[in-house]
PDB file of C-alpha atoms in Angstrom:
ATOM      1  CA  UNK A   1     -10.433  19.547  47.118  1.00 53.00           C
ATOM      2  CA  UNK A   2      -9.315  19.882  43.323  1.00 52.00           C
ATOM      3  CA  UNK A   3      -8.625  16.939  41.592  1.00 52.00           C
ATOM      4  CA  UNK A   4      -4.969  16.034  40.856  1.00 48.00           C
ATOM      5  CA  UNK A   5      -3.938  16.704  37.312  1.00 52.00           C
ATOM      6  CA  UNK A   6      -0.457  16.185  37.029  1.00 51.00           C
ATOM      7  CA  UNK A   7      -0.994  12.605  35.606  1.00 50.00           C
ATOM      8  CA  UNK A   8       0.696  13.878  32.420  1.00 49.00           C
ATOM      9  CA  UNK A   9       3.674  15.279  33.598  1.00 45.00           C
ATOM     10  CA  UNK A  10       3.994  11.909  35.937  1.00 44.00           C
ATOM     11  CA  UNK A  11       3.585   9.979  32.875  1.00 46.00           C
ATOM     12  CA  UNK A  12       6.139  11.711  30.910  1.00 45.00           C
ATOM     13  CA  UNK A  13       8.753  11.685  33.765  1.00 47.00           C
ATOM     14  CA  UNK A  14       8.060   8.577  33.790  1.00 46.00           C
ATOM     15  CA  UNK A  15       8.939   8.011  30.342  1.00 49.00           C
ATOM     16  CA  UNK A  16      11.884   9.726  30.530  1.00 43.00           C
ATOM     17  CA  UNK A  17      13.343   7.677  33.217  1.00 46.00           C
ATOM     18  CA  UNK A  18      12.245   4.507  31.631  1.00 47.00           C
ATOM     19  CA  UNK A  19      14.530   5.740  28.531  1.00 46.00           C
ATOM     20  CA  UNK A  20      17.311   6.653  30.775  1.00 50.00           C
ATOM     21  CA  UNK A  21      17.388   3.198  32.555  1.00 48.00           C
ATOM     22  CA  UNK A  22      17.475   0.815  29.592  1.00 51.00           C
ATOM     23  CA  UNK A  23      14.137   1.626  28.012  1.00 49.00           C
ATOM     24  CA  UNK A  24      15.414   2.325  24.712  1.00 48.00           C
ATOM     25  CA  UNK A  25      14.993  -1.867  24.675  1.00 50.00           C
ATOM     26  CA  UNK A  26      11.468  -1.733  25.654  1.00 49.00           C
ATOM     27  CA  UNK A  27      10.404   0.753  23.017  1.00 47.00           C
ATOM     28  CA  UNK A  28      12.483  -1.313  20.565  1.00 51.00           C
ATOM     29  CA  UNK A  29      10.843  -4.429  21.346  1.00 51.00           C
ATOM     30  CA  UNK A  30       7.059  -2.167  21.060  1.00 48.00           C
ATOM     31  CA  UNK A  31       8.747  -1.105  17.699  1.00 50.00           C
ATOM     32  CA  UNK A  32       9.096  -4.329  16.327  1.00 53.00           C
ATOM     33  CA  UNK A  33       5.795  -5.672  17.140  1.00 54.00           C
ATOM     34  CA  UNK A  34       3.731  -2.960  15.255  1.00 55.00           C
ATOM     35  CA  UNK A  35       6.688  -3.113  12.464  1.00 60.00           C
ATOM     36  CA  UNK A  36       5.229  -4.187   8.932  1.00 70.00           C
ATOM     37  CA  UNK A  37       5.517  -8.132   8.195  1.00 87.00           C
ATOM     38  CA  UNK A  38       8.760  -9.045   6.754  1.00 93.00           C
ATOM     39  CA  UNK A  39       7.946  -9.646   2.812  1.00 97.00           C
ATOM     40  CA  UNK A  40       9.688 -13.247   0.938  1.00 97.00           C
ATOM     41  CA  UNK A  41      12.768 -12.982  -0.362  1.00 97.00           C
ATOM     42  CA  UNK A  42      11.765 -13.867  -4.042  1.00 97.00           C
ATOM     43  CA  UNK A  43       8.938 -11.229  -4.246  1.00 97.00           C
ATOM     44  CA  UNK A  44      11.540  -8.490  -2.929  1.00 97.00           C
ATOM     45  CA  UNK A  45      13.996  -9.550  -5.754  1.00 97.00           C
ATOM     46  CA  UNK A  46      11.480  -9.397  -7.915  1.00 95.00           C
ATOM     47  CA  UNK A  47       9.886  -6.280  -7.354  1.00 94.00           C
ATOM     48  CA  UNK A  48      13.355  -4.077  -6.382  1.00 94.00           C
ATOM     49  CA  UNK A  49      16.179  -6.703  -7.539  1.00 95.00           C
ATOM     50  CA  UNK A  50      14.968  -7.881 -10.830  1.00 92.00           C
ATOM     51  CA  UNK A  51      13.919  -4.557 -12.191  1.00 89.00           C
ATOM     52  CA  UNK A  52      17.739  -4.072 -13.093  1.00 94.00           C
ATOM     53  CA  UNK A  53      19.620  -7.522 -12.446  1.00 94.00           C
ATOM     54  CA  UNK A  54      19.156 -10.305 -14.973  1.00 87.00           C
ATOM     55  CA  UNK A  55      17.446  -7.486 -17.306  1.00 90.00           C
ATOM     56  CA  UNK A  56      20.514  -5.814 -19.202  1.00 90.00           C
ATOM     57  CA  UNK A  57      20.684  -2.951 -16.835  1.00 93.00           C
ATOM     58  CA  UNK A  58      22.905  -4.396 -14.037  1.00 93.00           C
ATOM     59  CA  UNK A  59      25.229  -7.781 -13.780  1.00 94.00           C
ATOM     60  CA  UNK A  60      23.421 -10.915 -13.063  1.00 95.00           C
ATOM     61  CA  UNK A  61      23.421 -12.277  -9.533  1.00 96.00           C
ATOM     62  CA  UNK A  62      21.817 -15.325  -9.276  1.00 97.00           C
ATOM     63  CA  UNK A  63      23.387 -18.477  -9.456  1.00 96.00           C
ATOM     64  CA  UNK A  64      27.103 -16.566  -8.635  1.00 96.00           C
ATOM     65  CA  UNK A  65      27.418 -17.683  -4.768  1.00 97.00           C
ATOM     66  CA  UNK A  66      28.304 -14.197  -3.969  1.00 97.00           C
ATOM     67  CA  UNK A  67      29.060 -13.792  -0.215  1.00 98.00           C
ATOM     68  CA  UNK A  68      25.422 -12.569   1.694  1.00 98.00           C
ATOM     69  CA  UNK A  69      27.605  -9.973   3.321  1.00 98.00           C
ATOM     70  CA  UNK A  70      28.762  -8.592   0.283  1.00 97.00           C
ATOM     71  CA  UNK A  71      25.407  -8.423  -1.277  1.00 98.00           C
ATOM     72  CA  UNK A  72      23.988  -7.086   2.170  1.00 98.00           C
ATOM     73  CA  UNK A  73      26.359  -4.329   1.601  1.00 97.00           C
ATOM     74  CA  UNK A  74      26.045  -3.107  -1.502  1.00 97.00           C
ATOM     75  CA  UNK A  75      22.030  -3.191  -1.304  1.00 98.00           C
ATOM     76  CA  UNK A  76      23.041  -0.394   2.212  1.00 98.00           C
ATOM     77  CA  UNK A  77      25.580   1.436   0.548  1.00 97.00           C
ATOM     78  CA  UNK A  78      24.801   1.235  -3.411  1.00 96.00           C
ATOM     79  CA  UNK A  79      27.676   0.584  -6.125  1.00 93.00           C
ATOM     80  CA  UNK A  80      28.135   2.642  -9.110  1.00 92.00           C
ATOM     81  CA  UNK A  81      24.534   2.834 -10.734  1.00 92.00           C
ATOM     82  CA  UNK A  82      23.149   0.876  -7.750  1.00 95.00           C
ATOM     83  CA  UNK A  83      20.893   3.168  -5.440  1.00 96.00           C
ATOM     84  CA  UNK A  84      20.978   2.589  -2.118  1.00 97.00           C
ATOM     85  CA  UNK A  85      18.265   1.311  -0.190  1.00 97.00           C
ATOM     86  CA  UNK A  86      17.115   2.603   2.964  1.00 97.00           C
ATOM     87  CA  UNK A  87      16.090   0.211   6.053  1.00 97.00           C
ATOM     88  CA  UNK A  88      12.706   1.815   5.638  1.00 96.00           C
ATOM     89  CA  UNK A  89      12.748   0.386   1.860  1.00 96.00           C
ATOM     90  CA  UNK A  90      14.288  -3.069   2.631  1.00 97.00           C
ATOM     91  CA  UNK A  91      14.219  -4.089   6.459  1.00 97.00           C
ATOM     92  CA  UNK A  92      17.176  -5.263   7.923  1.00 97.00           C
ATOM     93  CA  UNK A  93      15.484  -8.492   8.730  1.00 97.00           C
ATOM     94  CA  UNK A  94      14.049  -8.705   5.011  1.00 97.00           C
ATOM     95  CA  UNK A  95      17.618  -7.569   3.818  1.00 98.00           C
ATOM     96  CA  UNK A  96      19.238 -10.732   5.842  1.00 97.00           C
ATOM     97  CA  UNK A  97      16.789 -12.698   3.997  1.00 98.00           C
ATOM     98  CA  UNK A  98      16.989 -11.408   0.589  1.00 98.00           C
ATOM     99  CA  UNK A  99      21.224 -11.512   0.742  1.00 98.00           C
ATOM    100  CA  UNK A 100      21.114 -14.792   1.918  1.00 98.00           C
ATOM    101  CA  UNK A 101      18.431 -16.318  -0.695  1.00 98.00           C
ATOM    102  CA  UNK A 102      20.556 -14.638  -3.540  1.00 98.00           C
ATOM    103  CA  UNK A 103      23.504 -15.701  -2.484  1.00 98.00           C
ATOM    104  CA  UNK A 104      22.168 -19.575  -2.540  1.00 98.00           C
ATOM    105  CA  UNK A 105      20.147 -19.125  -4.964  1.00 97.00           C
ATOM    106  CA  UNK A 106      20.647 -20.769  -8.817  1.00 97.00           C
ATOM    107  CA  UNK A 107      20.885 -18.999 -12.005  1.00 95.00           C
ATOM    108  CA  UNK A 108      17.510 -18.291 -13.949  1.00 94.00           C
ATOM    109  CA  UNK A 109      18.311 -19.339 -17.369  1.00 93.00           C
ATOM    110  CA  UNK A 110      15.883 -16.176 -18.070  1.00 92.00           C
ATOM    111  CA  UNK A 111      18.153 -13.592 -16.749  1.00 92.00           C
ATOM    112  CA  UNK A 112      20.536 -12.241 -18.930  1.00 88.00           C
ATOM    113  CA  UNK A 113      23.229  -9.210 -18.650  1.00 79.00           C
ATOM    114  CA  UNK A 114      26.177  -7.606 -18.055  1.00 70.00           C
TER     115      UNK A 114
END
Protein backbone atom coordinates (compact mmCIF):
# COMPACT_ATOMS: atom_id res chain seq x y z
CA UNK A 1 0.00 0.00 0.00
CA UNK A 2 1.36 3.58 -1.05
CA UNK A 3 1.70 5.96 1.47
CA UNK A 4 -0.85 8.83 1.67
CA UNK A 5 0.44 12.09 0.34
CA UNK A 6 -2.21 14.41 0.26
CA UNK A 7 -1.09 15.98 3.64
CA UNK A 8 -0.52 19.21 1.67
CA UNK A 9 -3.55 19.68 0.00
CA UNK A 10 -5.34 18.72 3.58
CA UNK A 11 -3.28 21.31 5.09
CA UNK A 12 -4.10 23.97 2.71
CA UNK A 13 -7.89 23.21 2.73
CA UNK A 14 -7.48 23.44 5.88
CA UNK A 15 -6.18 26.80 5.80
CA UNK A 16 -8.59 27.97 3.69
CA UNK A 17 -11.44 27.10 5.85
CA UNK A 18 -9.75 28.40 8.89
CA UNK A 19 -9.71 31.90 6.88
CA UNK A 20 -13.23 31.52 5.87
CA UNK A 21 -14.50 30.87 9.49
CA UNK A 22 -12.92 33.77 11.38
CA UNK A 23 -9.26 32.95 10.88
CA UNK A 24 -8.31 36.15 9.52
CA UNK A 25 -8.12 36.82 13.68
CA UNK A 26 -5.86 34.00 14.24
CA UNK A 27 -3.34 34.96 11.60
CA UNK A 28 -3.65 38.53 12.94
CA UNK A 29 -2.92 37.63 16.36
CA UNK A 30 0.39 35.22 14.70
CA UNK A 31 1.06 38.63 12.91
CA UNK A 32 1.45 40.59 15.81
CA UNK A 33 3.58 38.34 17.76
CA UNK A 34 6.47 38.09 15.16
CA UNK A 35 5.73 42.02 14.45
CA UNK A 36 8.95 44.22 15.22
CA UNK A 37 8.98 45.79 18.92
CA UNK A 38 7.18 48.98 19.09
CA UNK A 39 10.14 51.77 19.24
CA UNK A 40 9.70 55.00 22.21
CA UNK A 41 7.99 57.74 21.28
CA UNK A 42 10.94 60.27 21.77
CA UNK A 43 13.45 58.27 19.61
CA UNK A 44 10.69 58.14 16.72
CA UNK A 45 10.34 62.00 16.96
CA UNK A 46 13.65 62.25 16.89
CA UNK A 47 14.74 60.24 14.18
CA UNK A 48 11.46 60.99 11.62
CA UNK A 49 9.76 64.07 13.58
CA UNK A 50 12.63 66.24 14.44
CA UNK A 51 14.42 66.02 11.17
CA UNK A 52 11.90 68.82 9.96
CA UNK A 53 9.85 70.10 13.13
CA UNK A 54 11.60 72.43 15.55
CA UNK A 55 14.48 72.71 12.73
CA UNK A 56 13.20 75.62 10.34
CA UNK A 57 11.79 73.24 7.86
CA UNK A 58 8.28 72.59 9.33
CA UNK A 59 6.11 74.42 12.30
CA UNK A 60 7.01 73.47 15.75
CA UNK A 61 4.87 70.96 17.59
CA UNK A 62 5.88 70.47 20.86
CA UNK A 63 4.58 72.17 23.67
CA UNK A 64 1.19 73.25 21.33
CA UNK A 65 -1.40 70.59 22.93
CA UNK A 66 -2.44 69.74 19.50
CA UNK A 67 -5.25 67.10 19.53
CA UNK A 68 -3.39 63.25 19.18
CA UNK A 69 -6.00 62.67 16.53
CA UNK A 70 -5.08 65.45 14.56
CA UNK A 71 -1.45 64.73 14.70
CA UNK A 72 -2.29 60.91 14.12
CA UNK A 73 -3.74 62.14 10.97
CA UNK A 74 -1.60 64.17 9.38
CA UNK A 75 1.51 61.73 10.12
CA UNK A 76 -1.26 58.94 7.74
CA UNK A 77 -2.24 61.32 5.31
CA UNK A 78 0.71 64.06 5.06
CA UNK A 79 -0.02 67.99 4.85
CA UNK A 80 1.46 70.19 2.34
CA UNK A 81 5.33 69.39 2.48
CA UNK A 82 4.59 66.64 5.04
CA UNK A 83 5.14 63.03 3.49
CA UNK A 84 3.09 60.57 4.52
CA UNK A 85 4.08 57.76 6.48
CA UNK A 86 3.19 54.32 5.85
CA UNK A 87 2.09 51.79 8.79
CA UNK A 88 5.13 49.85 7.70
CA UNK A 89 7.27 53.17 8.55
CA UNK A 90 5.42 54.16 11.79
CA UNK A 91 3.17 51.30 13.35
CA UNK A 92 -0.12 52.07 14.24
CA UNK A 93 0.62 51.14 17.78
CA UNK A 94 3.97 53.31 17.68
CA UNK A 95 1.85 56.06 15.83
CA UNK A 96 -0.79 56.04 18.96
CA UNK A 97 2.19 56.52 21.00
CA UNK A 98 4.10 59.07 19.22
CA UNK A 99 0.59 61.39 18.67
CA UNK A 100 -0.15 61.08 22.06
CA UNK A 101 3.49 61.94 23.60
CA UNK A 102 3.53 65.06 21.21
CA UNK A 103 0.49 66.13 21.94
CA UNK A 104 1.43 66.22 25.93
CA UNK A 105 4.51 66.89 25.46
CA UNK A 106 6.31 70.58 26.43
CA UNK A 107 8.08 72.88 24.20
CA UNK A 108 11.98 72.34 23.76
CA UNK A 109 13.31 75.73 24.17
CA UNK A 110 15.82 74.24 21.36
CA UNK A 111 13.32 73.95 18.67
CA UNK A 112 12.75 76.76 16.66
CA UNK A 113 10.54 77.44 13.31
CA UNK A 114 7.89 78.32 11.37
Amino acid sequence: MEPFRGGRVLAAMAGVAMLGAGGMTALSAAAQQTAEPVREPQFIYERTCGYCHGHNVGPVIRGRKLPAAVISSFVRSGNGAMPAFKPTEISDAELSGLARWISESAADPKEHGQ
